Coordinates of C-alpha atoms in Angstrom, one line a residue:
X1 CA -43.3 -6.9 -56.4
X2 CA -43.9 -6.9 -52.6
X3 CA -42.6 -3.6 -51.1
X4 CA -39.6 -4.0 -48.7
X5 CA -40.5 -3.4 -45.1
X6 CA -38.0 -1.6 -42.9
X7 CA -38.2 -2.1 -39.1
X8 CA -40.1 0.7 -37.5
X9 CA -39.0 2.7 -34.4
X10 CA -40.7 0.3 -31.9
X11 CA -38.9 -2.7 -33.4
X12 CA -35.5 -0.8 -33.3
X13 CA -36.0 0.1 -29.7
X14 CA -36.9 -3.5 -28.8
X15 CA -33.8 -4.7 -30.5
X16 CA -31.6 -2.2 -28.7
X17 CA -33.2 -3.1 -25.4
X18 CA -32.6 -6.8 -26.0
X19 CA -29.0 -6.0 -26.8
X20 CA -28.5 -4.0 -23.6
X21 CA -30.2 -6.7 -21.6
X22 CA -27.3 -8.9 -22.5
X23 CA -25.2 -6.6 -20.4
X24 CA -26.5 -8.3 -17.3
X25 CA -24.6 -11.5 -18.2
X26 CA -21.4 -11.9 -16.1
X27 CA -19.2 -14.9 -16.9
X28 CA -16.4 -16.2 -14.8
X29 CA -16.3 -17.7 -11.3
X30 CA -18.0 -16.0 -8.4
X31 CA -15.9 -15.5 -5.2
X32 CA -16.9 -17.1 -1.9
X33 CA -14.9 -16.5 1.2
X34 CA -13.0 -19.7 2.2
X35 CA -13.4 -21.6 5.4
X36 CA -10.5 -22.5 7.7
X37 CA -9.8 -25.0 10.4
X38 CA -9.9 -22.2 12.9
X39 CA -13.7 -22.0 12.4
X40 CA -14.2 -25.3 14.3
X41 CA -11.3 -24.9 16.8
X42 CA -12.5 -24.7 20.5
X43 CA -9.3 -22.9 21.5
X44 CA -5.9 -22.1 19.9
X45 CA -4.5 -25.5 20.8
X46 CA -7.3 -27.5 19.2
X47 CA -5.5 -29.3 16.4
X48 CA -8.0 -32.1 16.0
X49 CA -5.8 -34.5 17.8
X50 CA -6.4 -36.1 21.2
X51 CA -4.3 -34.6 24.0
X52 CA -3.4 -36.7 27.1
X53 CA -3.5 -33.6 29.4
X54 CA -5.2 -30.2 29.1
X55 CA -3.2 -27.9 26.9
X56 CA -4.5 -24.5 27.8
X57 CA -1.4 -22.3 27.8
X58 CA -2.4 -19.6 30.1
X59 CA -5.0 -20.0 32.9
X60 CA -5.8 -16.3 33.1
X61 CA -6.8 -15.8 29.4
X62 CA -10.4 -15.1 28.6
X63 CA -12.5 -15.6 25.5
X64 CA -13.5 -11.9 25.4
X65 CA -12.6 -10.1 22.2
X66 CA -9.3 -8.2 22.4
X67 CA -9.6 -4.4 23.0
X68 CA -8.9 -2.1 20.0
X69 CA -6.7 0.0 22.2
X70 CA -5.0 -2.9 23.8
X71 CA -2.0 -0.8 25.0
X72 CA -4.3 0.9 27.5
X73 CA -4.2 -2.4 29.5
X74 CA -0.8 -1.3 30.6
X75 CA -2.3 1.7 32.4
X76 CA 0.6 3.8 31.3
X77 CA -0.5 7.3 30.4
X78 CA 2.8 8.2 28.6
X79 CA 2.5 5.1 26.4
X80 CA -1.2 5.8 25.7
X81 CA -0.4 9.3 24.7
X82 CA 2.3 8.1 22.3
X83 CA 0.1 5.5 20.7
X84 CA -2.6 8.1 20.2
X85 CA -0.2 10.2 18.1
X86 CA 1.1 7.3 16.1
X87 CA -1.6 7.1 13.4
X88 CA -1.1 10.6 12.3
X89 CA 2.7 10.7 12.5
X90 CA 4.1 7.4 11.6
X91 CA 5.7 7.5 8.2
X92 CA 5.0 3.8 7.3
X93 CA 1.3 4.4 8.0
X94 CA 1.4 7.6 5.8
X95 CA 3.0 5.5 3.0
X96 CA 0.2 2.9 3.3
X97 CA -2.4 5.7 3.2
X98 CA -0.9 7.0 0.0
X99 CA -1.1 3.5 -1.5
X100 CA -4.7 3.3 -0.4
X101 CA -5.5 6.5 -2.3
X102 CA -3.8 5.1 -5.3
X103 CA -5.8 1.8 -5.2
X104 CA -9.1 3.8 -4.9
X105 CA -8.1 5.9 -7.9
X106 CA -7.5 2.7 -9.8
X107 CA -11.0 1.5 -8.7
X108 CA -12.5 4.7 -10.1
X109 CA -10.6 4.1 -13.3
X110 CA -11.8 0.6 -13.7
X111 CA -15.5 1.7 -13.0
X112 CA -15.1 4.5 -15.7
X113 CA -14.6 1.8 -18.3
X114 CA -18.2 0.9 -18.1
X115 CA -19.5 4.4 -18.9
X116 CA -19.8 6.1 -22.3
X117 CA -17.0 8.4 -23.4
X118 CA -17.8 11.8 -24.8
X119 CA -15.2 14.1 -26.5
X120 CA -16.3 17.5 -27.6
X121 CA -14.8 19.1 -30.7
X122 CA -15.1 22.3 -32.6
X123 CA -13.2 24.4 -35.2
X124 CA -13.5 27.6 -37.1
X125 CA -11.3 28.3 -40.1
X126 CA -11.0 30.1 -43.4
X127 CA -10.0 28.3 -46.6
X128 CA -9.2 29.4 -50.2
X129 CA -8.2 27.3 -53.1
X130 CA -5.8 28.5 -55.7
X131 CA -7.2 30.0 -58.9
X132 CA -4.3 28.5 -60.8
X133 CA -4.8 25.0 -59.3
X134 CA -7.1 22.2 -60.1
X135 CA -10.1 23.9 -58.6
X136 CA -9.3 27.2 -60.4
X137 CA -9.0 25.4 -63.8
X138 CA -12.3 23.7 -63.1
X139 CA -13.8 27.1 -62.2
X140 CA -12.6 28.4 -65.6
X141 CA -14.0 25.4 -67.4
X142 CA -17.4 25.8 -65.7
X143 CA -17.4 29.5 -66.5
X144 CA -16.9 28.8 -70.2
X145 CA -19.8 26.3 -70.2
X146 CA -22.1 28.8 -68.7
X147 CA -21.1 31.5 -71.1
X148 CA -19.4 33.7 -68.5
X149 CA -16.5 36.0 -69.4
X150 CA -14.3 34.7 -66.6
X151 CA -14.7 31.8 -64.1
X152 CA -14.8 33.8 -60.9
X153 CA -16.7 36.7 -62.4
X154 CA -19.5 34.7 -63.6
X155 CA -22.6 34.5 -61.2
X156 CA -23.3 31.0 -62.5
X157 CA -20.0 29.5 -61.6
X158 CA -20.5 27.0 -58.8
X159 CA -16.8 26.7 -57.8
X160 CA -16.3 30.5 -57.4
X161 CA -16.7 30.5 -53.5
X162 CA -13.8 27.9 -53.3
X163 CA -11.3 30.1 -55.1
X164 CA -12.6 33.4 -53.6
X165 CA -12.3 31.9 -50.0
X166 CA -14.8 30.8 -47.4
X167 CA -15.3 30.2 -43.7
X168 CA -16.4 27.0 -42.1
X169 CA -17.7 26.5 -38.5
X170 CA -18.1 23.1 -36.8
X171 CA -19.3 22.0 -33.4
X172 CA -20.0 18.5 -32.2
X173 CA -18.9 15.6 -30.1
X174 CA -17.6 12.0 -30.5
X175 CA -19.4 9.3 -28.4
X176 CA -18.3 5.8 -27.8
X177 CA -19.7 3.1 -25.4
X178 CA -18.5 -0.4 -25.2
X179 CA -21.3 -2.6 -23.9
X180 CA -20.3 -4.8 -21.0
X181 CA -22.1 -7.8 -22.5
X182 CA -20.1 -10.5 -20.7
X183 CA -19.2 -8.7 -17.5
X184 CA -15.6 -7.8 -18.3
X185 CA -15.9 -4.4 -16.8
X186 CA -17.9 -5.6 -13.9
X187 CA -15.3 -8.2 -13.1
X188 CA -12.5 -5.6 -13.4
X189 CA -14.4 -3.4 -11.0
X190 CA -14.8 -6.3 -8.6
X191 CA -11.1 -6.9 -8.8
X192 CA -10.3 -3.3 -8.3
X193 CA -12.6 -3.2 -5.3
X194 CA -10.9 -6.2 -3.7
X195 CA -7.5 -4.6 -4.3
X196 CA -8.8 -1.4 -2.6
X197 CA -9.8 -3.6 0.3
X198 CA -6.4 -5.2 0.3
X199 CA -4.7 -1.7 0.4
X200 CA -7.0 -0.7 3.3
X201 CA -6.0 -3.9 5.2
X202 CA -2.3 -3.2 4.3
X203 CA -2.7 0.3 5.9
X204 CA -4.3 -1.2 8.9
X205 CA -1.5 -3.8 9.1
X206 CA 1.1 -1.0 9.0
X207 CA -0.7 0.7 11.8
X208 CA -1.0 -2.3 14.0
X209 CA 2.7 -3.3 13.4
X210 CA 3.7 0.2 14.2
X211 CA 1.6 0.3 17.3
X212 CA 3.1 -3.0 18.4
X213 CA 6.7 -1.8 17.6
X214 CA 6.1 1.4 19.5
X215 CA 4.9 -0.5 22.6
X216 CA 7.8 -2.9 22.3
X217 CA 10.4 -0.2 22.0
X218 CA 8.7 1.7 24.9
X219 CA 8.8 -1.4 27.2
X220 CA 12.4 -2.0 26.3
X221 CA 13.2 1.6 27.0
X222 CA 11.6 1.3 30.5
X223 CA 13.4 -2.0 31.0
X224 CA 16.7 -0.3 30.3
X225 CA 15.9 2.5 32.6
X226 CA 15.1 0.0 35.3
X227 CA 18.4 -1.7 34.8
X228 CA 20.1 1.7 35.3
X229 CA 18.2 2.2 38.5
X230 CA 19.1 -1.3 39.6
X231 CA 22.9 -0.7 38.9
X232 CA 22.8 2.7 40.7
X233 CA 21.2 1.1 43.7
X234 CA 23.8 -1.7 43.7
X235 CA 26.5 0.9 43.4
X236 CA 25.2 2.6 46.6
X237 CA 25.0 -0.7 48.4
X238 CA 28.5 -1.8 47.4
X239 CA 29.9 1.7 48.3
X240 CA 28.5 1.2 51.7
X241 CA 30.2 -2.2 51.9
X242 CA 33.4 -0.6 50.8
X243 CA 33.1 2.0 53.5
X244 CA 32.7 -0.9 56.1
X245 CA 35.7 -2.7 54.7
X246 CA 37.8 0.5 54.9
X247 CA 36.9 1.1 58.5
X248 CA 37.8 -2.5 59.3
X249 CA 41.1 -2.1 57.5
X250 CA 41.9 1.0 59.4
X251 CA 41.2 -0.9 62.6
X252 CA 43.6 -3.6 61.4
X253 CA 40.9 -6.3 61.3
X254 CA 41.3 -7.0 57.5
X255 CA 44.0 -6.6 54.8
X256 CA 44.0 -4.4 51.8
X257 CA 42.8 -7.3 49.8
X258 CA 39.2 -6.9 51.0
X259 CA 39.3 -3.2 50.3
X260 CA 40.6 -3.8 46.7
X261 CA 38.0 -6.4 46.1
X262 CA 35.2 -4.2 47.4
X263 CA 36.5 -1.3 45.3
X264 CA 36.7 -3.3 42.1
X265 CA 33.2 -4.5 42.7
X266 CA 32.0 -0.9 42.8
X267 CA 33.8 0.0 39.6
X268 CA 32.6 -3.1 37.8
X269 CA 29.0 -2.1 38.4
X270 CA 29.7 1.5 37.4
X271 CA 31.3 0.2 34.2
X272 CA 27.9 -1.2 33.0
X273 CA 26.2 2.2 33.2
X274 CA 27.6 3.8 30.0
X275 CA 26.4 0.9 27.9
X276 CA 22.9 1.0 29.5
X277 CA 22.8 4.8 28.9
X278 CA 23.8 4.3 25.3
X279 CA 21.0 1.7 24.9
X280 CA 18.6 4.3 26.6
X281 CA 19.4 6.8 23.9
X282 CA 19.1 4.4 21.1
X283 CA 15.6 3.2 22.4
X284 CA 14.4 6.9 22.8
X285 CA 15.5 7.4 19.2
X286 CA 13.6 4.3 18.1
X287 CA 10.4 5.7 19.6
X288 CA 11.1 9.1 18.0
X289 CA 11.6 7.5 14.5
X290 CA 8.3 5.6 14.9
X291 CA 6.6 9.0 15.6
X292 CA 8.4 10.7 12.7
X293 CA 10.4 12.8 15.1
X294 CA 14.2 13.7 14.9
X295 CA 16.7 12.0 17.3
X296 CA 16.2 12.8 20.9
X297 CA 13.1 14.8 20.3
X298 CA 11.3 12.8 23.0
X299 CA 14.0 12.9 25.6
X300 CA 12.0 15.1 27.9
X301 CA 9.0 12.9 27.7
X302 CA 10.8 9.6 28.0
X303 CA 13.9 10.1 30.3
X304 CA 13.5 8.9 33.9
X305 CA 10.0 7.6 33.3
X306 CA 7.9 5.1 35.3
X307 CA 8.7 1.5 35.8
X308 CA 8.1 -1.3 33.2
X309 CA 4.4 -1.4 32.4
X310 CA 2.8 -4.6 33.9
X311 CA 0.6 -7.0 32.0
X312 CA -3.1 -6.9 33.0
X313 CA -4.4 -9.6 35.3
X314 CA -6.8 -11.0 32.6
X315 CA -5.7 -11.3 29.0
X316 CA -8.6 -11.4 26.4
X317 CA -7.7 -13.5 23.4
X318 CA -11.1 -14.1 21.8
X319 CA -12.1 -17.3 20.0
X320 CA -10.0 -18.8 17.2
X321 CA -12.7 -18.3 14.5
X322 CA -12.6 -14.5 15.0
X323 CA -8.9 -14.4 14.3
X324 CA -9.7 -14.6 10.5
X325 CA -11.8 -11.5 10.8
X326 CA -9.4 -9.5 13.0
X327 CA -5.9 -10.0 11.5
X328 CA -5.4 -7.5 8.6
X329 CA -2.8 -9.8 6.9
X330 CA -5.4 -12.6 6.7
X331 CA -8.1 -10.1 5.5
X332 CA -5.6 -8.7 2.9
X333 CA -4.8 -12.2 1.7
X334 CA -8.5 -12.8 1.3
X335 CA -9.0 -9.6 -0.7
X336 CA -6.1 -10.6 -2.9
X337 CA -7.7 -14.0 -3.5
X338 CA -11.0 -12.2 -4.3
X339 CA -9.2 -10.0 -6.8
X340 CA -7.5 -13.1 -8.4
X341 CA -10.8 -14.8 -8.8
X342 CA -12.4 -11.7 -10.5
X343 CA -9.4 -11.5 -12.9
X344 CA -10.4 -15.0 -14.2
X345 CA -13.7 -13.6 -15.2
X346 CA -12.0 -10.7 -17.0
X347 CA -9.8 -13.2 -18.9
X348 CA -12.8 -15.4 -19.9
X349 CA -14.8 -12.3 -21.1
X350 CA -12.0 -11.6 -23.6
X351 CA -12.9 -14.8 -25.5
X352 CA -16.3 -13.3 -26.5
X353 CA -17.3 -10.5 -29.0
X354 CA -17.2 -6.9 -27.9
X355 CA -19.9 -4.5 -29.1
X356 CA -19.3 -0.7 -29.1
X357 CA -21.8 2.0 -29.9
X358 CA -20.2 5.0 -31.6
X359 CA -21.5 8.3 -33.1
X360 CA -20.1 11.7 -34.1
X361 CA -23.0 14.2 -34.5
X362 CA -21.9 17.7 -35.4
X363 CA -23.3 21.0 -36.8
X364 CA -21.5 22.6 -39.7
X365 CA -22.1 25.8 -41.6
X366 CA -20.2 28.4 -43.5
X367 CA -22.4 31.1 -41.9
X368 CA -22.1 31.3 -38.1
X369 CA -25.6 32.5 -37.9
X370 CA -26.9 29.3 -39.5
X371 CA -24.8 27.0 -37.2
X372 CA -27.5 26.0 -34.8
X373 CA -30.2 25.4 -37.3
X374 CA -31.5 21.9 -38.0
X375 CA -30.3 22.1 -41.5
X376 CA -26.7 22.3 -40.3
X377 CA -26.7 18.9 -38.5
X378 CA -24.6 16.1 -39.9
X379 CA -23.5 12.9 -38.3
X380 CA -21.2 10.0 -39.3
X381 CA -20.5 6.5 -38.0
X382 CA -23.5 6.2 -35.7
X383 CA -24.2 2.6 -34.8
X384 CA -22.8 -0.5 -33.3
X385 CA -19.5 -2.1 -34.2
X386 CA -18.6 -5.7 -33.4
X387 CA -15.2 -7.1 -32.8
X388 CA -14.9 -10.9 -32.7
X389 CA -11.6 -12.6 -31.6
X390 CA -10.9 -15.1 -34.3
X391 CA -7.2 -15.8 -33.9
X392 CA -4.9 -14.5 -31.2
X393 CA -2.1 -16.9 -31.4
X394 CA -3.0 -18.5 -28.1
X395 CA -2.7 -15.1 -26.2
X396 CA -6.2 -15.3 -24.7
X397 CA -5.9 -18.9 -23.6
X398 CA -2.4 -18.3 -22.1
X399 CA -3.7 -15.3 -20.2
X400 CA -6.6 -17.4 -18.8
X401 CA -4.1 -20.0 -17.7
X402 CA -2.1 -17.3 -16.1
X403 CA -5.0 -15.9 -14.1
X404 CA -6.0 -19.3 -12.9
X405 CA -2.5 -19.9 -11.7
X406 CA -2.5 -16.6 -9.9
X407 CA -5.8 -17.6 -8.2
X408 CA -4.2 -20.8 -7.0
X409 CA -1.2 -18.8 -5.7
X410 CA -3.5 -16.4 -3.9
X411 CA -5.5 -19.3 -2.3
X412 CA -2.2 -20.8 -1.0
X413 CA -1.2 -17.4 0.3
X414 CA -4.5 -17.1 2.2
X415 CA -4.1 -20.5 3.8
X416 CA -0.6 -19.6 4.8
X417 CA -1.7 -16.4 6.3
X418 CA -4.3 -18.1 8.4
X419 CA -1.7 -20.8 9.5
X420 CA 0.9 -18.1 10.2
X421 CA -1.6 -16.2 12.4
X422 CA -2.5 -19.4 14.3
X423 CA 1.2 -20.1 15.0
X424 CA 1.8 -16.5 16.0
X425 CA -0.9 -16.6 18.7
X426 CA 0.1 -20.0 20.1
X427 CA 3.8 -19.0 20.1
X428 CA 3.0 -15.8 21.9
X429 CA 0.9 -17.6 24.5
X430 CA 3.7 -20.0 25.0
X431 CA 6.3 -17.2 25.5
X432 CA 4.0 -15.4 27.9
X433 CA 3.5 -18.6 30.0
X434 CA 7.2 -19.4 30.0
X435 CA 8.3 -15.9 31.0
X436 CA 5.7 -15.7 33.8
X437 CA 7.0 -18.9 35.3
X438 CA 10.6 -17.7 35.0
X439 CA 9.8 -14.3 36.5
X440 CA 8.0 -16.0 39.5
X441 CA 11.1 -18.0 40.2
X442 CA 13.4 -15.1 39.7
X443 CA 11.4 -13.0 42.2
X444 CA 12.0 -15.7 44.9
X445 CA 15.7 -15.7 43.9
X446 CA 15.9 -11.9 44.4
X447 CA 14.3 -12.2 47.9
X448 CA 16.7 -15.0 48.9
X449 CA 19.7 -13.2 47.5
X450 CA 19.0 -10.0 49.3
X451 CA 18.6 -11.9 52.6
X452 CA 21.8 -13.8 52.0
X453 CA 23.6 -10.5 51.3
X454 CA 22.3 -9.0 54.5
X455 CA 23.3 -12.0 56.5
X456 CA 26.7 -12.2 55.0
X457 CA 27.3 -8.5 55.7
X458 CA 26.2 -8.9 59.4
X459 CA 28.5 -11.9 59.8
X460 CA 31.4 -10.2 58.1
X461 CA 31.0 -7.2 60.4
X462 CA 30.9 -9.6 63.3
X463 CA 34.2 -11.2 62.0
X464 CA 32.8 -14.7 61.5
X465 CA 32.6 -14.5 57.7
X466 CA 35.2 -13.9 55.1
X467 CA 34.7 -11.0 52.6
X468 CA 34.6 -13.3 49.6
X469 CA 31.2 -14.5 50.8
X470 CA 29.9 -10.9 50.9
X471 CA 31.3 -10.2 47.5
X472 CA 29.7 -13.2 46.0
X473 CA 26.3 -12.4 47.6
X474 CA 26.5 -8.9 46.2
X475 CA 27.1 -10.2 42.7
X476 CA 24.3 -12.6 43.1
X477 CA 21.9 -9.8 44.1
X478 CA 22.9 -7.7 41.0
X479 CA 22.6 -10.6 38.7
X480 CA 19.2 -11.7 40.2
X481 CA 17.8 -8.3 40.0
X482 CA 18.9 -7.8 36.5
X483 CA 17.4 -11.0 35.4
X484 CA 14.2 -10.3 37.2
X485 CA 13.9 -6.9 35.5
X486 CA 14.6 -8.4 32.1
X487 CA 12.0 -11.2 32.7
X488 CA 9.4 -8.5 33.6
X489 CA 10.1 -6.6 30.4
X490 CA 10.0 -9.9 28.5
X491 CA 6.5 -10.6 29.8
X492 CA 5.3 -7.1 28.7
X493 CA 6.8 -7.5 25.3
X494 CA 5.1 -11.0 25.1
X495 CA 1.8 -9.3 25.8
X496 CA 2.6 -6.8 22.9
X497 CA 3.4 -9.8 20.6
X498 CA 0.2 -11.5 21.6
X499 CA -1.9 -8.4 21.0
X500 CA -0.3 -8.0 17.5
X501 CA -0.8 -11.8 16.8
X502 CA -4.5 -11.4 17.7
X503 CA -4.9 -8.7 15.1
X504 CA -4.8 -5.7 17.4
X505 CA -8.5 -6.0 18.3
X506 CA -11.6 -5.6 16.2
X507 CA -11.3 -2.3 14.2
X508 CA -13.6 -1.0 11.6
X509 CA -12.6 2.7 11.6
X510 CA -9.2 4.2 11.1
X511 CA -7.9 6.7 13.6
X512 CA -8.7 10.2 12.6
X513 CA -12.2 9.5 11.3
X514 CA -11.1 8.1 7.9
X515 CA -12.9 4.8 7.3
X516 CA -11.3 2.3 5.0
X517 CA -13.5 -0.3 3.1
X518 CA -14.6 -3.1 5.3
X519 CA -13.2 -6.4 4.6
X520 CA -15.4 -9.1 3.0
X521 CA -14.0 -11.8 5.4
X522 CA -16.5 -14.4 6.3
X523 CA -16.2 -18.0 7.5
X524 CA -18.2 -21.0 6.4
X525 CA -17.5 -21.8 2.7
X526 CA -14.9 -24.4 1.7
X527 CA -11.9 -23.2 -0.2
X528 CA -12.7 -25.7 -2.9
X529 CA -15.8 -23.8 -3.6
X530 CA -14.2 -20.5 -4.2
X531 CA -13.9 -21.1 -8.0
X532 CA -16.7 -22.7 -9.9
X533 CA -14.9 -22.8 -13.2
X534 CA -16.6 -24.4 -16.3
X535 CA -15.0 -25.4 -19.5
X536 CA -15.1 -22.6 -22.2
X537 CA -16.3 -23.1 -25.7
X538 CA -13.4 -21.3 -27.2

């Protein structure tokens, strides 16, 4: 008979190495950043259609990349100081930071699934079996067979230690390691990394949105304060006109009708001040809330401040292809798409067998002095275990279909985010152009209205003009100056909206020195190539 040959140590090591080598296999589709139409656009109006006339919206825009600290273009030190405080004080940003920490913890949890698990264990106890129980009866029986006078008293009784009591000491650990043969853990880690990137972009989006909201609220506050100054100035002008009318009435040159009309004009302008002052308080509170401050906490900083911050003479808007890499909502949508693609790999890996290495080595002894000797070693369940999915009632297939549908949804969301960003930039440029044209005409109207008021006053004093003309000219000045101030504030808020639409500038570090994960955004690979999905055998 040929003796049976057992595999030697070298053969076992080779087999284990081959098994571990399978861990390099990763199934499922690989993610490739999608391409967009913006990659080929020459400017933000490049839709691929022929235009009869040039369509550049703003002549003074440049292709330079927007500045990260875009609000500094206003050259307003108060606004710059408020923006510098925003990252640390805004509650929405703090919430997004907490969510980022959560996603990073989830990433660490996903990565831990690919590592072995070790659980230490140990016990020390004393145990004694009843002399009147089964062990005791067996002890008596054995004592009789060996000729002893009594089970426990006989030195030849093997069960005597059980009924007399004994100690037991055990130390050891349980080890388990599921081999990532098909890349399920690696795909889970990939998905978690993409989700961490998405959380980082969500935090950056919260920061940029808060920065834009703060700048918008600040501009609106300065606009309201400018309207208050305009109304106070018009009150003084109309009070001067009222004084002239009263003098003329005293001289009998005019009736009381002119005096009453002039007085009601003064009161009508004054009546607008309480509402403007209410708006001022509300806008100060809006800025305070964005900085996490209580109501009116910033009154000393913001009351009676400078005029409306003007838009810079040159507005950098970058090139369209860089919009995909600047806007955090687009980068977040791409990260979500990456995560959805990785989850398909996780779902596919569940169709294949799983192999787990387990072992429970321990040392056990009734004598603590013998516990750490080689003869006290014992182990159980050391070796691989295999689990093969044979029948799941369609659960695995349904889960795969679900993940593919989520990937398609994420791809659509990405395309929508890109398209939304494109629309936001063009709309902001159009608003900026329209308001600048409106402001230019209003500025000319204000100049003409002031001249008309001066002429009508002079002619009224000379007695060649009725007071109604002066009254109408005064109303026209107030209306024109108010409209001009509102148009000036609108241009500044348009610049804020444009800066936000452009992504707030290129930013790779978060204020305060905390660096979030960089986005994986790239341009150049068609969306149809994001998923290379082959048919599964099961």
